[in-house]
Coordinates of C-alpha atoms in Angstrom, one line a residue:
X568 CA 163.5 134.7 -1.4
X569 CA 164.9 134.5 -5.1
X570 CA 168.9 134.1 -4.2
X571 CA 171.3 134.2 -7.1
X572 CA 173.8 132.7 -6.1
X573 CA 177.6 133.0 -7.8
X574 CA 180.4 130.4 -7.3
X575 CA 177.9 128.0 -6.0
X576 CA 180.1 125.0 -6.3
X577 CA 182.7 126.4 -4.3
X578 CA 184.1 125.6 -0.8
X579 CA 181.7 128.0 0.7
X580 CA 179.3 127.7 -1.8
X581 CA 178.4 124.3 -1.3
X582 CA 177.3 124.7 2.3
X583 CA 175.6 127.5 1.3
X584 CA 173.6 126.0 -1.1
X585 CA 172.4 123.2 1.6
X586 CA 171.3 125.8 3.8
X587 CA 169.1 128.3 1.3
X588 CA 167.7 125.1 -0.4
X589 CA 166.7 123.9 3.2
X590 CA 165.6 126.9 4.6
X591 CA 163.3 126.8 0.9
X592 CA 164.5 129.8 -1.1
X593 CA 164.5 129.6 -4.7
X594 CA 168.6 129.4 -5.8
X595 CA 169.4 129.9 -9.1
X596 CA 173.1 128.7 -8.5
X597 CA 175.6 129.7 -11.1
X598 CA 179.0 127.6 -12.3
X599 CA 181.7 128.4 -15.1
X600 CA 181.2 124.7 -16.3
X601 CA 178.3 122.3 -17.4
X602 CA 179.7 119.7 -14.8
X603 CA 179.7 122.0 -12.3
X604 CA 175.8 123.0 -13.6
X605 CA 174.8 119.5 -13.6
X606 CA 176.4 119.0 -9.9
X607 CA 174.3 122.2 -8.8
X608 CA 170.9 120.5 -10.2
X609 CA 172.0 117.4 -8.1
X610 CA 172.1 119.5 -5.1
X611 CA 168.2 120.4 -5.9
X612 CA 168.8 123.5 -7.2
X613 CA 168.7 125.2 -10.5
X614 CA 172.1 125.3 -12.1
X615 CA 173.2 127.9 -14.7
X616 CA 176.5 128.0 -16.7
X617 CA 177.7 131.8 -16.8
X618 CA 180.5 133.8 -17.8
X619 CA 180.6 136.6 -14.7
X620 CA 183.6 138.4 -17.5
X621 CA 180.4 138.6 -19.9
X622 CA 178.5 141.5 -18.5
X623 CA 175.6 141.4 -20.9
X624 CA 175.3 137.5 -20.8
X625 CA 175.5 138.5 -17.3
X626 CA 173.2 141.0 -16.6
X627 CA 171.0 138.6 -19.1
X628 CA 171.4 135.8 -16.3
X629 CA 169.9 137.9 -13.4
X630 CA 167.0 139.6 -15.3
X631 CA 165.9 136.3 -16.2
X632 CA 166.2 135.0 -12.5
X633 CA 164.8 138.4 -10.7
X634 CA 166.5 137.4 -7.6
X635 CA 165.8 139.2 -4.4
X636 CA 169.4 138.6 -3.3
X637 CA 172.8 138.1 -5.1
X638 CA 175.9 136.1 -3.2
X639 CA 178.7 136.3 -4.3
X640 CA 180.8 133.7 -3.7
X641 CA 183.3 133.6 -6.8
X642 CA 187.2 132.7 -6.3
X643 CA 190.3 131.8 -9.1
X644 CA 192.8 130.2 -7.4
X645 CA 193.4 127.1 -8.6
X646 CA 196.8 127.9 -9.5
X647 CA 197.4 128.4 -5.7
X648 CA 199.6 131.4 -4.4
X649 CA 201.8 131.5 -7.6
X650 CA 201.8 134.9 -9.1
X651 CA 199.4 134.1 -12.2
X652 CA 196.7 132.5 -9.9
X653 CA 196.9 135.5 -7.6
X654 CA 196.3 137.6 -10.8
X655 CA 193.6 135.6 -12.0
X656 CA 191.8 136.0 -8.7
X657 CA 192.1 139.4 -8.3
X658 CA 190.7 140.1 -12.1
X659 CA 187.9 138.3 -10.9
X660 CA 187.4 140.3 -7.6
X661 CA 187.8 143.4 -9.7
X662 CA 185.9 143.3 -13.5
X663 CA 183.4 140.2 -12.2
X664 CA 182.2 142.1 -9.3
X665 CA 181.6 145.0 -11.4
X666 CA 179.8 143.1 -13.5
X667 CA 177.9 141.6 -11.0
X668 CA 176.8 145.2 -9.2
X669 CA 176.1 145.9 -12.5
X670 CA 173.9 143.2 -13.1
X671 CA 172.1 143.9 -9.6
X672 CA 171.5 147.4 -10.2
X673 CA 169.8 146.1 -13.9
X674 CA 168.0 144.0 -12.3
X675 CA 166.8 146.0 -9.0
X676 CA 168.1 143.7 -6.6
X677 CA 167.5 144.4 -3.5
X678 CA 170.9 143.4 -1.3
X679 CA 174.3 141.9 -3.1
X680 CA 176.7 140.1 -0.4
X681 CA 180.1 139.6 -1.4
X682 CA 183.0 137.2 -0.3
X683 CA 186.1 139.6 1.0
X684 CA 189.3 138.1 3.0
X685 CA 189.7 139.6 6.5
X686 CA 193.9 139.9 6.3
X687 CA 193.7 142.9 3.5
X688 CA 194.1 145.5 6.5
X689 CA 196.8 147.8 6.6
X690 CA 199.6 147.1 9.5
X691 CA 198.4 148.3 13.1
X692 CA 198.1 147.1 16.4
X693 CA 195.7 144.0 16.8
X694 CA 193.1 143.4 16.5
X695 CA 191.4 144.8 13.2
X696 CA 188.1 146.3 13.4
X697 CA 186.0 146.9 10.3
X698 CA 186.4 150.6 10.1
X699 CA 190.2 150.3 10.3
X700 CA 191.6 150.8 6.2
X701 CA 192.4 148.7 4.0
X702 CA 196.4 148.1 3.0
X703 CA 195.8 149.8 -0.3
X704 CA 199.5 150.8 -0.4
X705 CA 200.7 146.8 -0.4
X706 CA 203.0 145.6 -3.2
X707 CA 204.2 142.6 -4.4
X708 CA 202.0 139.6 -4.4
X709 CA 199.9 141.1 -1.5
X710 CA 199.7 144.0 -3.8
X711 CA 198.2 142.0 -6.4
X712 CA 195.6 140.3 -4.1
X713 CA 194.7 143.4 -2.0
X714 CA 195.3 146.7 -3.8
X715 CA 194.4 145.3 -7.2
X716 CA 191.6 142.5 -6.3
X717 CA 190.1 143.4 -2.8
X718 CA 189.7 147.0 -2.6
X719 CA 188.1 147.0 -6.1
X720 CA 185.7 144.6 -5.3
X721 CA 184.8 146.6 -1.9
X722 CA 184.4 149.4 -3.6
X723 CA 182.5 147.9 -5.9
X724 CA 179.9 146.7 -3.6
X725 CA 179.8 149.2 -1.2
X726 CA 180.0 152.7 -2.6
X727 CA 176.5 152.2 -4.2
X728 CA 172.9 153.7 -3.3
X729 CA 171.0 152.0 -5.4
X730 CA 171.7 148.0 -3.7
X731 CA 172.4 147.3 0.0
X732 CA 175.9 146.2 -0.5
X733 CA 177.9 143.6 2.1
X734 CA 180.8 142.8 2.6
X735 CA 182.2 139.6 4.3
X736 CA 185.5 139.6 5.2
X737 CA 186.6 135.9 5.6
X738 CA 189.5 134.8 7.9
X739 CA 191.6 131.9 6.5
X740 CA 189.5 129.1 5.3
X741 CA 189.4 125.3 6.9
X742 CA 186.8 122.2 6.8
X743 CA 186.1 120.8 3.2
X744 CA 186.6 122.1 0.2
X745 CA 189.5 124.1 1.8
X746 CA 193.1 124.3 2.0
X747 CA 193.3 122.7 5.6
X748 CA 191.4 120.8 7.2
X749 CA 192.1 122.3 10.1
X750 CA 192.4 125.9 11.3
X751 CA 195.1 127.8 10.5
X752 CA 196.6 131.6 9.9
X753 CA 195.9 134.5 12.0
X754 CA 191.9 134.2 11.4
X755 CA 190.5 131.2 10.6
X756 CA 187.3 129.8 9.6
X757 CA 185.4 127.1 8.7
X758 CA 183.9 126.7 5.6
X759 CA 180.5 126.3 6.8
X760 CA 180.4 128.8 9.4
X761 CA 181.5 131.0 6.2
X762 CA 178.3 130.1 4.8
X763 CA 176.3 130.7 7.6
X764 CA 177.4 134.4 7.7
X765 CA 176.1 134.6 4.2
X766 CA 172.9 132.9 5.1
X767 CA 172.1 135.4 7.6
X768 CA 173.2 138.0 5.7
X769 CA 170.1 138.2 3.0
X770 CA 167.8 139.7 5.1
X771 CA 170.6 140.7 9.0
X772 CA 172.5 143.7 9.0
X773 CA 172.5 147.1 7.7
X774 CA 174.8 147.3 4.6
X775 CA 178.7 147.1 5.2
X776 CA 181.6 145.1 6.3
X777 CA 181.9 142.2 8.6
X778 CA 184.8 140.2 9.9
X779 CA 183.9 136.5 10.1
X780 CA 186.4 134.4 11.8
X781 CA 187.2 132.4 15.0
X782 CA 187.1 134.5 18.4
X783 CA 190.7 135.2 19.6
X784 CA 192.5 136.2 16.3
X785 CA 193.4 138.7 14.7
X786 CA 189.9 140.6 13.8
X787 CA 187.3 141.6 16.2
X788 CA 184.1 139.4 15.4
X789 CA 181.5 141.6 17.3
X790 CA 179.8 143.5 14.6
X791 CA 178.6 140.3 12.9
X792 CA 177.9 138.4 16.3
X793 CA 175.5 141.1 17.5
X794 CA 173.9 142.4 14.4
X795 CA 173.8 139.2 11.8
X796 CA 173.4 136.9 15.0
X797 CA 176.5 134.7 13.6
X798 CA 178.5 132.3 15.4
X799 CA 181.4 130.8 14.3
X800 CA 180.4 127.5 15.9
X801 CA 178.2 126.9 13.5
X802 CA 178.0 123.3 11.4
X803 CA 176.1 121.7 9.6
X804 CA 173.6 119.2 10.5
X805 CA 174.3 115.8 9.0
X806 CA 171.6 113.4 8.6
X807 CA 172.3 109.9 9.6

């Protein structure tokens, strides 16, 4: 497949590059930075600076790549938690993945998949399945990063007929590139099972949301164990 692939230097996006390039798809791999472009090409990829904000430099990008598949795989939170970062972040979930359904339905892409977080639901009694809502009444800073930057971007992607739109919704990250190196939170992940999900994702599943964390917490996993065949086992294979 043609896979665009947005946010490709990222924690998840990294692993996720290994595993398309390996598996011999074409990535056009995107980054906000010429550094980050020329890391990409390093990888063995092609690497392409873009603006997601830009919608017609944008939708440019992706006509010119005719992917099959678009990831997306963007985050802003290099500030951390602090209000502004939050902010940041959720702009981005909200105006780039606009831009970027946009783009896809320009471009006739077949299937988008999009990164989600799997603690946006709204307070009930554990554990969260996909069909349960979304806390779209939250305030404060979890207002900012749910109501305003997750539901958007969900929406975005998934209230569409004219590209098979996925959702994953990703526990708390861990493994490199993360926060932790080690698991944490209510949900967690690691980085590279994250990819996986993503992986399988281009061509598994009918359109929708999947939880994709460890077994045990605080979402039920079985949706995307039984129909994107994921495990959250999964690593990497490092060559000696």
């Amino acid at each position: 497949m043609n896979v665009f692939l947005a946010g490709a230097t990222g924690a998840i996006g990294r692993p996720l590059v290994s595993l398309l390039r390996d598996a011999s798809h074409c990535v056009i791999g995107t980054s906000r930075s010429a550094a980050g472009k020329a890391t990409l090409e390093g990888l063995g990829i092609q690497g392409m600076v873009v603006d997601v904000f830009d919608r017609e430099t944008l939708e440019h990008a992706v006509l010119e790549a005719k992917p099959d598949v678009i990831i997306h795989q963007l985050t802003d939170l290099s500030g951390g938690t602090d209000p502004q970062s939050l902010e940041r972040n959720a702009r981005l979930r909200r105006e780039g993945t606009a831009n970027l359904t946009h783009a896809a339905r320009a471009g006739r892409v077949k299937r988008l998949i999009a990164q989600s977080i799997a603690w946006a639901y709204a307070p009930k009694e554990l554990p969260y399945y996909e069909s349960d809502p979304l806390d779209e009444e939250a305030d404060g800073l979890r207002g900012i990063s749910v109501r305003d930057g997750v539901v958007p971007l969900e929406r975005s992607v998934l209230r569409q007929a004219e590209v098979e739109g996925v959702v994953l919704r990703y526990g708390q990250l861990y493994g490199p590139g993360a926060w932790s190196a080690n698991p944490t939170g209510s949900s967690p992940v690691h980085v590279e099972a994250a990819a996986y999900a993503a992986f399988l994702a281009l061509d598994r599943g009918a359109p929708g949301a999947y939880n994709i964390a460890e077994p045990g917490g605080a979402v039920a996993i079985t949706k995307a164990v039984e129909r994107l065949g994921w495990s959250a086992d999964f690593r990497l294979q490092r060559k000696e």
